[in-house]
PDB file of C-alpha atoms in Angstrom:
ATOM      1  CA  MET R 146      31.683 -15.152 -20.967  1.00 61.00           C
ATOM      2  CA  ALA R 147      33.093 -15.279 -24.516  1.00 90.00           C
ATOM      3  CA  GLU R 148      36.128 -13.010 -24.951  1.00 90.00           C
ATOM      4  CA  LEU R 149      34.439 -10.719 -27.475  1.00 89.00           C
ATOM      5  CA  SER R 150      31.422 -10.148 -25.258  1.00 90.00           C
ATOM      6  CA  GLN R 151      33.757  -9.623 -22.294  1.00 91.00           C
ATOM      7  CA  PHE R 152      35.775  -7.072 -24.238  1.00 91.00           C
ATOM      8  CA  LYS R 153      32.635  -5.195 -25.301  1.00 91.00           C
ATOM      9  CA  GLU R 154      31.562  -5.024 -21.653  1.00 91.00           C
ATOM     10  CA  PHE R 155      35.100  -3.896 -20.695  1.00 91.00           C
ATOM     11  CA  ILE R 156      34.996  -0.879 -23.060  1.00 90.00           C
ATOM     12  CA  LYS R 157      31.318   0.016 -22.798  1.00 88.00           C
ATOM     13  CA  ASP R 158      31.922   3.326 -20.996  1.00 84.00           C
ATOM     14  CA  LYS R 159      34.148   4.699 -23.815  1.00 80.00           C
ATOM     15  CA  SER R 160      32.816   7.139 -26.394  1.00 73.00           C
ATOM     16  CA  ALA R 161      31.018   5.738 -29.467  1.00 76.00           C
ATOM     17  CA  ASN R 162      33.969   6.587 -31.762  1.00 71.00           C
ATOM     18  CA  THR R 163      36.445   4.976 -29.393  1.00 82.00           C
ATOM     19  CA  ILE R 164      34.380   1.799 -29.072  1.00 87.00           C
ATOM     20  CA  LYS R 165      34.134   1.594 -32.865  1.00 86.00           C
ATOM     21  CA  SER R 166      37.933   1.983 -33.203  1.00 86.00           C
ATOM     22  CA  TYR R 167      38.645  -0.593 -30.500  1.00 90.00           C
ATOM     23  CA  MET R 168      36.294  -3.152 -32.065  1.00 91.00           C
ATOM     24  CA  GLN R 169      37.931  -2.695 -35.463  1.00 91.00           C
ATOM     25  CA  GLN R 170      41.389  -3.211 -33.993  1.00 90.00           C
ATOM     26  CA  TYR R 171      40.216  -6.183 -31.899  1.00 92.00           C
ATOM     27  CA  SER R 172      38.875  -7.828 -35.035  1.00 93.00           C
ATOM     28  CA  LYS R 173      42.125  -7.135 -36.847  1.00 92.00           C
ATOM     29  CA  LEU R 174      44.320  -8.608 -34.091  1.00 91.00           C
ATOM     30  CA  LYS R 175      42.026 -11.616 -33.752  1.00 91.00           C
ATOM     31  CA  LYS R 176      42.239 -12.266 -37.475  1.00 92.00           C
ATOM     32  CA  ILE R 177      46.048 -12.034 -37.418  1.00 92.00           C
ATOM     33  CA  ILE R 178      46.259 -14.423 -34.479  1.00 91.00           C
ATOM     34  CA  ASP R 179      43.825 -16.949 -36.018  1.00 91.00           C
ATOM     35  CA  THR R 180      45.858 -16.904 -39.268  1.00 90.00           C
ATOM     36  CA  GLU R 181      49.196 -17.319 -37.544  1.00 90.00           C
ATOM     37  CA  MET R 182      47.973 -20.068 -35.176  1.00 86.00           C
ATOM     38  CA  GLU R 183      45.889 -21.722 -37.951  1.00 87.00           C
ATOM     39  CA  GLN R 184      42.932 -22.036 -35.567  1.00 89.00           C
ATOM     40  CA  ASN R 185      40.196 -19.962 -33.906  1.00 90.00           C
ATOM     41  CA  ILE R 186      41.728 -18.839 -30.619  1.00 91.00           C
ATOM     42  CA  ASP R 187      41.106 -16.115 -28.112  1.00 91.00           C
ATOM     43  CA  ILE R 188      43.672 -13.335 -27.779  1.00 91.00           C
ATOM     44  CA  GLN R 189      43.968 -14.006 -24.045  1.00 92.00           C
ATOM     45  CA  ASN R 190      45.322 -17.478 -24.782  1.00 92.00           C
ATOM     46  CA  ILE R 191      48.346 -16.179 -26.752  1.00 91.00           C
ATOM     47  CA  SER R 192      51.589 -15.457 -24.919  1.00 92.00           C
ATOM     48  CA  GLU R 193      53.061 -11.981 -24.856  1.00 91.00           C
ATOM     49  CA  LYS R 194      56.061 -13.259 -26.841  1.00 92.00           C
ATOM     50  CA  ASN R 195      53.845 -14.533 -29.654  1.00 93.00           C
ATOM     51  CA  ILE R 196      51.725 -11.369 -29.694  1.00 92.00           C
ATOM     52  CA  LEU R 197      54.819  -9.277 -30.028  1.00 91.00           C
ATOM     53  CA  GLN R 198      56.066 -11.463 -32.892  1.00 91.00           C
ATOM     54  CA  PHE R 199      52.750 -11.261 -34.750  1.00 90.00           C
ATOM     55  CA  VAL R 200      52.375  -7.489 -34.215  1.00 90.00           C
ATOM     56  CA  GLU R 201      55.925  -6.673 -35.313  1.00 89.00           C
ATOM     57  CA  GLU R 202      55.115  -8.108 -38.761  1.00 87.00           C
ATOM     58  CA  GLN R 203      52.902  -5.036 -39.304  1.00 85.00           C
ATOM     59  CA  ASN R 204      54.916  -2.461 -41.252  1.00 80.00           C
ATOM     60  CA  ASN R 205      53.292   0.666 -39.871  1.00 83.00           C
ATOM     61  CA  LEU R 206      54.316   1.624 -36.297  1.00 81.00           C
ATOM     62  CA  ASN R 207      50.954   3.260 -35.559  1.00 83.00           C
ATOM     63  CA  SER R 208      49.230   0.045 -36.565  1.00 86.00           C
ATOM     64  CA  GLN R 209      51.528  -1.883 -34.220  1.00 88.00           C
ATOM     65  CA  GLN R 210      50.599   0.491 -31.381  1.00 87.00           C
ATOM     66  CA  ALA R 211      46.862   0.119 -31.985  1.00 90.00           C
ATOM     67  CA  LEU R 212      47.164  -3.690 -31.866  1.00 91.00           C
ATOM     68  CA  LEU R 213      49.377  -3.638 -28.792  1.00 91.00           C
ATOM     69  CA  ASN R 214      46.809  -1.453 -27.043  1.00 90.00           C
ATOM     70  CA  ILE R 215      44.131  -4.093 -27.677  1.00 92.00           C
ATOM     71  CA  ALA R 216      46.351  -6.894 -26.496  1.00 92.00           C
ATOM     72  CA  VAL R 217      47.151  -4.989 -23.330  1.00 93.00           C
ATOM     73  CA  MET R 218      43.465  -4.296 -22.633  1.00 93.00           C
ATOM     74  CA  VAL R 219      42.425  -7.919 -23.236  1.00 92.00           C
ATOM     75  CA  ARG R 220      45.131  -9.230 -20.922  1.00 93.00           C
ATOM     76  CA  LYS R 221      44.372  -6.642 -18.239  1.00 92.00           C
ATOM     77  CA  MET R 222      40.680  -7.479 -18.201  1.00 91.00           C
ATOM     78  CA  ASN R 223      41.813 -11.050 -17.517  1.00 91.00           C
ATOM     79  CA  SER R 224      44.378 -10.059 -14.862  1.00 92.00           C
ATOM     80  CA  GLN R 225      47.219 -11.354 -17.061  1.00 92.00           C
ATOM     81  CA  PRO R 226      50.709  -9.839 -17.091  1.00 92.00           C
ATOM     82  CA  THR R 227      51.343  -7.153 -19.731  1.00 92.00           C
ATOM     83  CA  GLY R 228      54.910  -6.009 -18.915  1.00 91.00           C
ATOM     84  CA  LYS R 229      56.518  -7.155 -22.180  1.00 92.00           C
ATOM     85  CA  LEU R 230      53.739  -5.649 -24.300  1.00 91.00           C
ATOM     86  CA  GLU R 231      53.856  -2.329 -22.483  1.00 91.00           C
ATOM     87  CA  LYS R 232      57.645  -2.215 -22.723  1.00 90.00           C
ATOM     88  CA  GLN R 233      57.466  -2.585 -26.517  1.00 89.00           C
ATOM     89  CA  ARG R 234      54.631  -0.072 -26.676  1.00 88.00           C
ATOM     90  CA  ASP R 235      56.736   2.501 -24.789  1.00 88.00           C
ATOM     91  CA  ALA R 236      59.680   1.845 -27.099  1.00 87.00           C
ATOM     92  CA  ASN R 237      57.411   2.443 -30.094  1.00 85.00           C
ATOM     93  CA  LYS R 238      56.192   5.702 -28.576  1.00 82.00           C
ATOM     94  CA  GLU R 239      59.749   7.013 -28.537  1.00 81.00           C
ATOM     95  CA  LYS R 240      60.249   6.021 -32.191  1.00 78.00           C
ATOM     96  CA  LEU R 241      56.992   7.741 -33.125  1.00 74.00           C
ATOM     97  CA  LYS R 242      58.072  10.918 -31.372  1.00 70.00           C
ATOM     98  CA  GLY R 243      61.248  10.971 -33.473  1.00 70.00           C
ATOM     99  CA  ALA R 244      59.154  10.351 -36.621  1.00 64.00           C
ATOM    100  CA  VAL R 245      56.820  13.246 -35.751  1.00 57.00           C
ATOM    101  CA  ILE R 246      59.771  15.633 -35.253  1.00 61.00           C
ATOM    102  CA  GLU R 247      61.196  14.673 -38.657  1.00 63.00           C
ATOM    103  CA  LYS R 248      57.832  15.010 -40.322  1.00 58.00           C
ATOM    104  CA  ASN R 249      57.270  18.425 -38.789  1.00 51.00           C
ATOM    105  CA  LYS R 250      60.773  19.515 -39.832  1.00 59.00           C
ATOM    106  CA  LYS R 251      59.931  18.600 -43.434  1.00 59.00           C
ATOM    107  CA  LEU R 252      56.624  20.427 -43.242  1.00 52.00           C
ATOM    108  CA  LYS R 253      58.405  23.577 -42.121  1.00 58.00           C
ATOM    109  CA  GLU R 254      61.052  23.237 -44.875  1.00 56.00           C
ATOM    110  CA  ASP R 255      58.328  22.726 -47.499  1.00 62.00           C
ATOM    111  CA  GLY R 256      56.472  25.741 -46.243  1.00 68.00           C
ATOM    112  CA  LEU R 257      53.067  25.574 -44.668  1.00 81.00           C
ATOM    113  CA  PRO R 258      50.573  28.450 -45.038  1.00 85.00           C
ATOM    114  CA  SER R 259      50.639  30.995 -42.212  1.00 86.00           C
ATOM    115  CA  TYR R 260      47.951  31.679 -39.617  1.00 89.00           C
ATOM    116  CA  ALA R 261      47.199  34.898 -41.488  1.00 89.00           C
ATOM    117  CA  ASP R 262      46.610  32.803 -44.627  1.00 88.00           C
ATOM    118  CA  LEU R 263      44.004  30.748 -42.746  1.00 89.00           C
ATOM    119  CA  LEU R 264      42.207  33.950 -41.697  1.00 90.00           C
ATOM    120  CA  ASP R 265      42.348  35.335 -45.277  1.00 86.00           C
ATOM    121  CA  TYR R 266      40.827  32.087 -46.591  1.00 89.00           C
ATOM    122  CA  LEU R 267      38.109  32.270 -43.947  1.00 90.00           C
ATOM    123  CA  ALA R 268      37.200  35.797 -45.133  1.00 90.00           C
ATOM    124  CA  PHE R 269      37.307  34.592 -48.766  1.00 89.00           C
ATOM    125  CA  LEU R 270      34.849  31.786 -48.018  1.00 90.00           C
ATOM    126  CA  TYR R 271      32.382  34.199 -46.398  1.00 90.00           C
ATOM    127  CA  GLU R 272      32.599  36.755 -49.240  1.00 88.00           C
ATOM    128  CA  SER R 273      32.169  33.920 -51.745  1.00 87.00           C
ATOM    129  CA  GLU R 274      29.006  32.774 -49.909  1.00 88.00           C
ATOM    130  CA  ARG R 275      30.503  29.308 -49.350  1.00 89.00           C
ATOM    131  CA  TYR R 276      28.790  29.161 -45.979  1.00 92.00           C
ATOM    132  CA  THR R 277      29.158  25.491 -45.026  1.00 93.00           C
ATOM    133  CA  ASP R 278      32.892  25.658 -45.734  1.00 93.00           C
ATOM    134  CA  TYR R 279      33.102  28.948 -43.803  1.00 94.00           C
ATOM    135  CA  ILE R 280      31.456  27.365 -40.741  1.00 95.00           C
ATOM    136  CA  ILE R 281      33.818  24.346 -40.858  1.00 95.00           C
ATOM    137  CA  ASN R 282      36.893  26.578 -41.074  1.00 94.00           C
ATOM    138  CA  TYR R 283      35.590  28.888 -38.358  1.00 96.00           C
ATOM    139  CA  PHE R 284      35.356  25.986 -35.917  1.00 95.00           C
ATOM    140  CA  LEU R 285      38.774  24.719 -36.913  1.00 95.00           C
ATOM    141  CA  ILE R 286      40.426  28.091 -36.412  1.00 95.00           C
ATOM    142  CA  TYR R 287      38.652  29.505 -33.358  1.00 94.00           C
ATOM    143  CA  PHE R 288      37.510  26.363 -31.536  1.00 93.00           C
ATOM    144  CA  HIS R 289      40.337  24.027 -32.535  1.00 91.00           C
ATOM    145  CA  THR R 290      37.950  21.188 -33.291  1.00 91.00           C
ATOM    146  CA  ARG R 291      38.722  17.687 -34.372  1.00 89.00           C
ATOM    147  CA  ASN R 292      37.173  16.084 -37.443  1.00 90.00           C
ATOM    148  CA  SER R 293      34.725  14.155 -35.304  1.00 87.00           C
ATOM    149  CA  ASP R 294      33.505  17.380 -33.638  1.00 89.00           C
ATOM    150  CA  LEU R 295      32.335  18.634 -37.016  1.00 90.00           C
ATOM    151  CA  ASN R 296      30.139  15.620 -37.619  1.00 89.00           C
ATOM    152  CA  PHE R 297      27.146  17.461 -36.228  1.00 90.00           C
ATOM    153  CA  GLU R 298      23.443  17.996 -36.975  1.00 89.00           C
ATOM    154  CA  LEU R 299      22.143  21.541 -37.475  1.00 89.00           C
ATOM    155  CA  VAL R 300      18.951  22.201 -35.501  1.00 90.00           C
ATOM    156  CA  GLY R 301      16.701  25.170 -34.847  1.00 87.00           C
ATOM    157  CA  PHE R 302      15.253  24.141 -31.478  1.00 88.00           C
ATOM    158  CA  LYS R 303      17.167  23.271 -28.328  1.00 88.00           C
ATOM    159  CA  ARG R 304      14.879  20.344 -27.653  1.00 90.00           C
ATOM    160  CA  ASP R 305      16.242  18.740 -30.807  1.00 88.00           C
ATOM    161  CA  ILE R 306      19.647  18.082 -29.211  1.00 88.00           C
ATOM    162  CA  LYS R 307      17.954  15.448 -27.035  1.00 86.00           C
ATOM    163  CA  GLN R 308      17.144  13.251 -30.066  1.00 85.00           C
ATOM    164  CA  ASN R 309      20.469  11.366 -29.862  1.00 85.00           C
ATOM    165  CA  PRO R 310      22.620  11.586 -26.720  1.00 82.00           C
ATOM    166  CA  GLU R 311      25.721  10.577 -28.621  1.00 81.00           C
ATOM    167  CA  MET R 312      25.345  13.024 -31.487  1.00 87.00           C
ATOM    168  CA  ASN R 313      26.936  16.447 -31.848  1.00 91.00           C
ATOM    169  CA  TYR R 314      24.587  19.294 -32.536  1.00 92.00           C
ATOM    170  CA  LEU R 315      24.817  22.911 -33.709  1.00 92.00           C
ATOM    171  CA  TRP R 316      21.774  24.708 -32.369  1.00 93.00           C
ATOM    172  CA  PHE R 317      20.947  28.055 -33.955  1.00 92.00           C
ATOM    173  CA  SER R 318      18.727  30.373 -31.931  1.00 89.00           C
ATOM    174  CA  LYS R 319      17.596  33.197 -34.150  1.00 83.00           C
ATOM    175  CA  ARG R 320      15.733  34.846 -31.199  1.00 85.00           C
ATOM    176  CA  ALA R 321      18.710  34.761 -28.848  1.00 84.00           C
ATOM    177  CA  LYS R 322      21.108  35.666 -31.650  1.00 88.00           C
ATOM    178  CA  LYS R 323      23.547  32.902 -30.875  1.00 92.00           C
ATOM    179  CA  ALA R 324      24.675  29.492 -32.085  1.00 93.00           C
ATOM    180  CA  THR R 325      25.732  26.696 -29.719  1.00 93.00           C
ATOM    181  CA  LEU R 326      27.863  23.695 -30.615  1.00 93.00           C
ATOM    182  CA  PHE R 327      27.277  20.660 -28.365  1.00 92.00           C
ATOM    183  CA  ARG R 328      30.206  18.258 -28.670  1.00 89.00           C
ATOM    184  CA  ARG R 329      29.688  14.905 -27.013  1.00 83.00           C
ATOM    185  CA  ASN R 330      30.905  12.372 -29.521  1.00 73.00           C
ATOM    186  CA  TYR R 331      34.665  12.749 -29.642  1.00 68.00           C
ATOM    187  CA  LYS R 332      37.761  10.699 -28.695  1.00 64.00           C
ATOM    188  CA  THR R 333      38.268  11.905 -25.101  1.00 67.00           C
ATOM    189  CA  ALA R 334      34.598  12.613 -24.220  1.00 69.00           C
ATOM    190  CA  ASN R 335      34.683  10.317 -21.226  1.00 70.00           C
ATOM    191  CA  LYS R 336      37.540  12.271 -19.682  1.00 71.00           C
ATOM    192  CA  TYR R 337      36.416  15.830 -20.542  1.00 70.00           C
ATOM    193  CA  GLY R 338      32.650  15.432 -20.849  1.00 76.00           C
ATOM    194  CA  MET R 339      30.363  17.314 -23.240  1.00 83.00           C
ATOM    195  CA  LYS R 340      31.814  20.561 -24.562  1.00 87.00           C
ATOM    196  CA  ILE R 341      29.537  23.542 -25.198  1.00 91.00           C
ATOM    197  CA  ASP R 342      30.710  26.374 -27.414  1.00 91.00           C
ATOM    198  CA  VAL R 343      28.617  29.524 -27.826  1.00 93.00           C
ATOM    199  CA  ILE R 344      29.127  31.784 -30.853  1.00 93.00           C
ATOM    200  CA  LYS R 345      27.677  35.256 -31.177  1.00 92.00           C
ATOM    201  CA  ASP R 346      29.810  36.478 -34.083  1.00 92.00           C
ATOM    202  CA  PRO R 347      27.340  38.220 -36.520  1.00 91.00           C
ATOM    203  CA  LYS R 348      29.068  36.831 -39.626  1.00 91.00           C
ATOM    204  CA  PHE R 349      28.973  33.290 -38.249  1.00 94.00           C
ATOM    205  CA  LEU R 350      25.315  33.627 -37.335  1.00 93.00           C
ATOM    206  CA  ASN R 351      24.480  34.967 -40.763  1.00 92.00           C
ATOM    207  CA  ALA R 352      26.316  32.023 -42.357  1.00 94.00           C
ATOM    208  CA  VAL R 353      24.246  29.587 -40.271  1.00 93.00           C
ATOM    209  CA  LYS R 354      21.051  31.459 -41.155  1.00 92.00           C
ATOM    210  CA  GLN R 355      21.956  31.206 -44.851  1.00 92.00           C
ATOM    211  CA  VAL R 356      22.417  27.423 -44.494  1.00 92.00           C
ATOM    212  CA  PHE R 357      19.034  27.140 -42.897  1.00 88.00           C
ATOM    213  CA  ASP R 358      17.448  29.218 -45.686  1.00 89.00           C
ATOM    214  CA  CYS R 359      19.206  27.103 -48.260  1.00 89.00           C
ATOM    215  CA  ARG R 360      17.861  23.878 -46.739  1.00 86.00           C
ATOM    216  CA  LYS R 361      14.284  25.258 -46.719  1.00 83.00           C
ATOM    217  CA  LYS R 362      14.491  25.434 -50.519  1.00 82.00           C
ATOM    218  CA  ASN R 363      16.139  22.000 -50.838  1.00 80.00           C
ATOM    219  CA  PRO R 364      16.865  19.813 -47.777  1.00 73.00           C
ATOM    220  CA  ASP R 365      19.635  18.017 -49.655  1.00 74.00           C
ATOM    221  CA  ASP R 366      21.603  21.208 -50.357  1.00 76.00           C
ATOM    222  CA  CYS R 367      24.034  22.997 -48.069  1.00 84.00           C
ATOM    223  CA  VAL R 368      25.180  19.816 -46.308  1.00 86.00           C
ATOM    224  CA  PHE R 369      28.313  20.036 -44.152  1.00 88.00           C
ATOM    225  CA  ILE R 370      29.417  16.402 -44.379  1.00 87.00           C
ATOM    226  CA  PRO R 371      27.797  14.532 -47.275  1.00 85.00           C
ATOM    227  CA  ASN R 372      29.218  11.166 -46.126  1.00 82.00           C
ATOM    228  CA  LYS R 373      29.400  10.693 -42.373  1.00 79.00           C
ATOM    229  CA  GLU R 374      31.724   7.698 -42.737  1.00 80.00           C
ATOM    230  CA  ASN R 375      34.367   9.846 -44.454  1.00 87.00           C
ATOM    231  CA  VAL R 376      34.467  13.060 -42.366  1.00 89.00           C
ATOM    232  CA  GLY R 377      38.170  13.681 -42.835  1.00 89.00           C
ATOM    233  CA  PHE R 378      37.904  13.773 -46.634  1.00 92.00           C
ATOM    234  CA  TRP R 379      35.153  16.476 -46.577  1.00 93.00           C
ATOM    235  CA  ILE R 380      36.965  18.536 -43.957  1.00 93.00           C
ATOM    236  CA  LYS R 381      40.045  18.537 -46.125  1.00 91.00           C
ATOM    237  CA  LYS R 382      38.029  19.509 -49.145  1.00 91.00           C
ATOM    238  CA  ALA R 383      36.668  22.503 -47.239  1.00 92.00           C
ATOM    239  CA  THR R 384      40.063  23.829 -46.112  1.00 91.00           C
ATOM    240  CA  LEU R 385      42.821  25.869 -47.741  1.00 88.00           C
ATOM    241  CA  ASN R 386      44.949  23.731 -50.078  1.00 87.00           C
ATOM    242  CA  ASN R 387      43.191  20.655 -48.669  1.00 87.00           C
ATOM    243  CA  LEU R 388      45.131  21.087 -45.401  1.00 90.00           C
ATOM    244  CA  GLY R 389      42.603  19.270 -43.255  1.00 91.00           C
ATOM    245  CA  GLU R 390      42.203  19.440 -39.453  1.00 92.00           C
ATOM    246  CA  ASN R 391      45.652  18.077 -38.495  1.00 88.00           C
ATOM    247  CA  LEU R 392      47.797  20.471 -40.539  1.00 90.00           C
ATOM    248  CA  MET R 393      45.580  23.398 -39.684  1.00 91.00           C
ATOM    249  CA  ASN R 394      46.093  22.725 -36.028  1.00 90.00           C
ATOM    250  CA  LYS R 395      49.860  22.491 -36.517  1.00 87.00           C
ATOM    251  CA  ILE R 396      49.752  25.986 -38.071  1.00 90.00           C
ATOM    252  CA  ILE R 397      47.618  27.360 -35.210  1.00 91.00           C
ATOM    253  CA  VAL R 398      49.793  25.759 -32.485  1.00 88.00           C
ATOM    254  CA  ASN R 399      52.954  27.028 -34.099  1.00 85.00           C
ATOM    255  CA  HIS R 400      51.516  30.531 -34.358  1.00 87.00           C
ATOM    256  CA  PHE R 401      50.663  30.617 -30.663  1.00 88.00           C
ATOM    257  CA  ARG R 402      53.620  28.498 -29.462  1.00 84.00           C
ATOM    258  CA  ASN R 403      54.805  31.241 -27.040  1.00 85.00           C
ATOM    259  CA  ASP R 404      51.330  32.026 -25.756  1.00 87.00           C
ATOM    260  CA  LEU R 405      50.704  29.628 -22.839  1.00 86.00           C
ATOM    261  CA  ASN R 406      47.151  30.802 -22.205  1.00 89.00           C
ATOM    262  CA  LYS R 407      46.224  30.239 -25.833  1.00 87.00           C
ATOM    263  CA  LEU R 408      47.844  26.800 -25.836  1.00 86.00           C
ATOM    264  CA  ARG R 409      45.870  25.890 -22.735  1.00 89.00           C
ATOM    265  CA  GLU R 410      42.691  27.060 -24.496  1.00 88.00           C
ATOM    266  CA  ILE R 411      43.552  24.852 -27.477  1.00 86.00           C
ATOM    267  CA  SER R 412      44.359  21.954 -25.166  1.00 85.00           C
ATOM    268  CA  GLU R 413      41.043  22.238 -23.369  1.00 83.00           C
ATOM    269  CA  SER R 414      39.042  22.658 -26.585  1.00 82.00           C
ATOM    270  CA  ARG R 415      40.568  19.628 -28.301  1.00 80.00           C
ATOM    271  CA  GLY R 416      40.630  17.405 -25.185  1.00 75.00           C
ATOM    272  CA  THR R 417      44.369  17.110 -25.680  1.00 75.00           C
ATOM    273  CA  SER R 418      47.138  17.575 -23.138  1.00 75.00           C
ATOM    274  CA  LEU R 419      49.676  20.362 -23.484  1.00 78.00           C
ATOM    275  CA  GLU R 420      52.383  17.710 -23.724  1.00 77.00           C
ATOM    276  CA  THR R 421      50.594  16.094 -26.710  1.00 74.00           C
ATOM    277  CA  LEU R 422      50.268  19.510 -28.407  1.00 71.00           C
ATOM    278  CA  HIS R 423      53.951  20.142 -27.922  1.00 67.00           C
ATOM    279  CA  GLU R 424      55.024  16.661 -29.125  1.00 65.00           C
ATOM    280  CA  ASN R 425      52.790  16.352 -32.135  1.00 58.00           C
ATOM    281  CA  TYR R 426      51.803  19.834 -33.382  1.00 55.00           C
ATOM    282  CA  ASP R 427      54.734  22.181 -32.674  1.00 52.00           C
ATOM    283  CA  ILE R 428      56.649  22.047 -35.940  1.00 43.00           C
ATOM    284  CA  ASP R 429      59.578  23.991 -34.348  1.00 52.00           C
ATOM    285  CA  LYS R 430      60.146  21.326 -31.683  1.00 50.00           C
ATOM    286  CA  LYS R 431      63.646  19.995 -31.838  1.00 46.00           C
TER     287      LYS R 431
END
């Protein structure tokens, strides 16, 4: 079996977003190797030493990690040794931890908005009848969603959520007076499964109703994410000071840093370990 086909089969059980990311990184690593070797050659036929040399020429440490991950997977699927690659990957992880701490330190010094500021902005959006932005911010604040979680389709019948098994849906039941977010297309979906969030907040339900009414007049109006390929941009645009999902979560984690139950809730909702929350989002971590 050709390496690319074999790799596709190897990752077929991952979420759609993860598969897309892995394929992009596979293509990038393959292109780098072909250029360096001046021939079309499979990744599995390159030594660990050469892979490390080629990858280290990438300036960005996160880019190096992504390429190393692909190299490790390709070699593992062929039962080849990966010790040197994994050793470098672990070393890079430690460097990245230090970089995150320094970045968070600068964020704190520069002054991020407070959790209360996020709540004030949420109230402002509702009062200003900016209902799509309100719904996005509501999910970010109270359900600690990732960008990909908010790439959903709004539907009025539960049967509609069966249209695409890999799509996220927000189902609004006017009769039951509730809205339900079905999250099944996110980074760690294979580990945590589909997440179901039920909202009965009257303001939230009214906001969803207003979006439905708006779309009845013009289906192209009141869209949450105008361009599905650039979700992060539209999420940032909807948030206070263009904070975006990542910075908002840092603010929320920092606010609840001494509340273990809340941190566990955030961890479960995001599909992120408590350790990852502590390492990446706690701006007071030394």
